[in-house]
């Protein structure tokens, strides 16, 4: 299985670097010879800190890059941590929607939210967009009960 890991970097945030590295270690236990590629705003810097991972740029024109690299991965794992929330501004949910349009819509790849804290969503607009976006995700793996409560309020089911 070939995984695209997105939403975590190795160069500017040690917490997301730990998430990225531990995700890889975990997946190596459950999959035979998995391969990994990750997106990053700073691929050259991240490569220095995580030498065994190939990094792709996640520029604003990533739709073209993703299409070119579509055979390099079978599944997208979103490792964004806790940034899909109104706590980080109302635009974060639109970033997720954009990624879903690219990876799920255009490239037809399974999309997994992996071990994240999601929410809260306080505005009517972000609640609607979150409900729509989460309904297109193949698997949502959460890390705590408060996320379950936020998802249940949105009517999202099937998360673990």
Tab-separated table of C-alpha atoms in Angstrom:
chain	number	residue	atom	x	y	z
A	1	UNK	CA	0.000	0.000	0.000
A	2	UNK	CA	1.249	3.455	-0.916
A	3	UNK	CA	0.228	6.309	1.370
A	4	UNK	CA	0.162	10.058	0.838
A	5	UNK	CA	0.577	11.685	4.250
A	6	UNK	CA	-0.607	15.275	4.403
A	7	UNK	CA	-0.987	17.883	7.082
A	8	UNK	CA	2.209	17.202	9.039
A	9	UNK	CA	5.691	18.548	8.493
A	10	UNK	CA	9.086	17.753	9.981
A	11	UNK	CA	10.948	21.041	9.830
A	12	UNK	CA	8.998	23.646	11.777
A	13	UNK	CA	6.907	21.729	14.299
A	14	UNK	CA	8.269	18.883	16.407
A	15	UNK	CA	4.748	17.801	17.358
A	16	UNK	CA	3.691	17.230	13.761
A	17	UNK	CA	7.043	15.580	13.046
A	18	UNK	CA	6.280	13.128	15.860
A	19	UNK	CA	2.800	12.506	14.432
A	20	UNK	CA	4.277	11.845	10.992
A	21	UNK	CA	6.998	9.498	12.252
A	22	UNK	CA	4.711	7.567	14.623
A	23	UNK	CA	2.076	7.157	11.906
A	24	UNK	CA	4.685	5.609	9.636
A	25	UNK	CA	5.879	3.259	12.387
A	26	UNK	CA	2.294	2.195	13.125
A	27	UNK	CA	1.408	1.574	9.484
A	28	UNK	CA	4.554	-0.514	9.017
A	29	UNK	CA	3.179	-2.891	11.657
A	30	UNK	CA	-0.133	-3.404	9.862
A	31	UNK	CA	0.851	-3.268	6.182
A	32	UNK	CA	3.421	-5.321	4.338
A	33	UNK	CA	6.044	-3.016	2.785
A	34	UNK	CA	4.061	0.225	2.807
A	35	UNK	CA	5.531	3.245	1.068
A	36	UNK	CA	5.089	6.869	2.020
A	37	UNK	CA	5.154	10.251	0.385
A	38	UNK	CA	4.230	13.421	2.249
A	39	UNK	CA	3.180	16.914	1.253
A	40	UNK	CA	4.874	19.923	2.773
A	41	UNK	CA	5.112	23.683	2.369
A	42	UNK	CA	8.879	23.255	2.923
A	43	UNK	CA	9.874	19.946	1.273
A	44	UNK	CA	13.638	20.592	1.249
A	45	UNK	CA	13.682	21.483	4.958
A	46	UNK	CA	11.486	18.528	5.869
A	47	UNK	CA	13.677	16.123	3.923
A	48	UNK	CA	16.625	17.063	6.153
A	49	UNK	CA	14.664	16.145	9.304
A	50	UNK	CA	12.844	13.062	7.984
A	51	UNK	CA	15.353	11.497	5.626
A	52	UNK	CA	13.424	8.334	4.748
A	53	UNK	CA	10.317	10.130	3.475
A	54	UNK	CA	9.849	11.699	0.061
A	55	UNK	CA	8.233	15.126	0.280
A	56	UNK	CA	6.129	16.849	-2.353
A	57	UNK	CA	5.358	20.549	-2.372
A	58	UNK	CA	1.812	21.423	-1.348
A	59	UNK	CA	1.703	24.713	-3.215
A	60	UNK	CA	-1.539	26.419	-4.149
A	61	UNK	CA	-1.240	24.763	-7.560
A	62	UNK	CA	-1.104	21.307	-5.962
A	63	UNK	CA	-3.998	20.112	-8.095
A	64	UNK	CA	-1.602	19.853	-11.052
A	65	UNK	CA	1.174	18.309	-8.955
A	66	UNK	CA	-1.246	15.830	-7.357
A	67	UNK	CA	-2.471	14.733	-10.768
A	68	UNK	CA	1.112	14.206	-11.937
A	69	UNK	CA	1.968	12.200	-8.781
A	70	UNK	CA	-1.324	10.281	-8.553
A	71	UNK	CA	0.339	6.900	-9.168
A	72	UNK	CA	2.687	7.450	-6.211
A	73	UNK	CA	-0.086	6.782	-3.675
A	74	UNK	CA	-3.178	4.627	-3.195
A	75	UNK	CA	-4.689	6.389	-0.197
A	76	UNK	CA	-4.550	9.816	1.459
A	77	UNK	CA	-4.032	10.035	5.224
A	78	UNK	CA	-4.763	13.498	6.580
A	79	UNK	CA	-2.633	14.076	9.699
A	80	UNK	CA	-3.616	17.700	10.269
A	81	UNK	CA	-3.894	17.126	13.998
A	82	UNK	CA	-6.233	19.700	15.473
A	83	UNK	CA	-6.340	22.358	12.783
A	84	UNK	CA	-9.701	21.433	11.212
A	85	UNK	CA	-11.650	23.668	13.541
A	86	UNK	CA	-13.018	27.157	13.928
A	87	UNK	CA	-10.275	27.619	16.542
A	88	UNK	CA	-7.820	28.135	13.660
A	89	UNK	CA	-10.152	30.288	11.604
A	90	UNK	CA	-13.078	29.583	9.375
A	91	UNK	CA	-10.898	28.861	6.342
A	92	UNK	CA	-9.508	25.556	7.668
A	93	UNK	CA	-12.651	23.669	6.712
A	94	UNK	CA	-12.412	25.107	3.201
A	95	UNK	CA	-8.849	23.752	2.963
A	96	UNK	CA	-10.192	20.290	3.768
A	97	UNK	CA	-12.942	20.714	1.180
A	98	UNK	CA	-10.346	21.749	-1.420
A	99	UNK	CA	-8.260	18.647	-0.632
A	100	UNK	CA	-11.335	16.435	-0.932
A	101	UNK	CA	-12.133	17.914	-4.336
A	102	UNK	CA	-8.587	17.145	-5.513
A	103	UNK	CA	-7.885	13.762	-3.944
A	104	UNK	CA	-11.351	12.249	-3.622
A	105	UNK	CA	-13.152	13.953	-6.480
A	106	UNK	CA	-10.548	14.317	-9.227
A	107	UNK	CA	-8.102	11.532	-8.362
A	108	UNK	CA	-10.622	9.067	-6.851
A	109	UNK	CA	-8.371	8.172	-3.913
A	110	UNK	CA	-9.684	6.981	-0.538
A	111	UNK	CA	-9.354	9.752	2.046
A	112	UNK	CA	-8.793	9.072	5.755
A	113	UNK	CA	-8.689	11.548	8.622
A	114	UNK	CA	-6.185	9.873	10.909
A	115	UNK	CA	-6.116	10.353	14.696
A	116	UNK	CA	-7.285	13.931	14.832
A	117	UNK	CA	-9.142	16.370	17.028
A	118	UNK	CA	-11.898	17.890	14.908
A	119	UNK	CA	-13.982	20.922	15.787
A	120	UNK	CA	-15.497	22.876	17.278
A	121	UNK	CA	-17.474	24.424	14.446
A	122	UNK	CA	-19.375	27.408	15.765
A	123	UNK	CA	-20.691	29.290	12.746
A	124	UNK	CA	-23.590	28.055	10.658
A	125	UNK	CA	-21.430	28.200	7.522
A	126	UNK	CA	-18.589	26.075	8.912
A	127	UNK	CA	-21.060	23.571	10.378
A	128	UNK	CA	-22.656	23.112	6.958
A	129	UNK	CA	-19.308	22.854	5.151
A	130	UNK	CA	-17.929	20.465	7.802
A	131	UNK	CA	-20.980	18.212	7.513
A	132	UNK	CA	-20.630	18.110	3.729
A	133	UNK	CA	-16.852	17.559	3.818
A	134	UNK	CA	-16.951	14.840	6.484
A	135	UNK	CA	-19.654	12.956	4.583
A	136	UNK	CA	-17.185	12.374	1.719
A	137	UNK	CA	-14.383	11.010	3.897
A	138	UNK	CA	-13.911	7.239	3.799
A	139	UNK	CA	-12.765	6.848	7.399
A	140	UNK	CA	-12.504	9.257	10.325
A	141	UNK	CA	-10.298	8.162	13.214
A	142	UNK	CA	-10.597	10.494	16.188
A	143	UNK	CA	-8.473	10.896	19.288
A	144	UNK	CA	-10.896	11.945	22.017
A	145	UNK	CA	-14.522	12.068	23.149
A	146	UNK	CA	-15.031	15.792	22.554
A	147	UNK	CA	-14.454	15.217	18.828
A	148	UNK	CA	-17.082	12.461	18.908
A	149	UNK	CA	-19.514	14.944	20.438
A	150	UNK	CA	-18.773	17.559	17.755
A	151	UNK	CA	-19.242	14.997	14.974
A	152	UNK	CA	-22.457	13.665	16.497
A	153	UNK	CA	-23.858	17.218	16.643
A	154	UNK	CA	-23.164	17.460	12.904
A	155	UNK	CA	-24.895	14.122	12.290
A	156	UNK	CA	-21.669	12.384	11.248
A	157	UNK	CA	-21.556	8.662	12.026
A	158	UNK	CA	-19.162	5.796	11.491
A	159	UNK	CA	-16.057	7.387	12.986
A	160	UNK	CA	-13.763	5.409	15.264
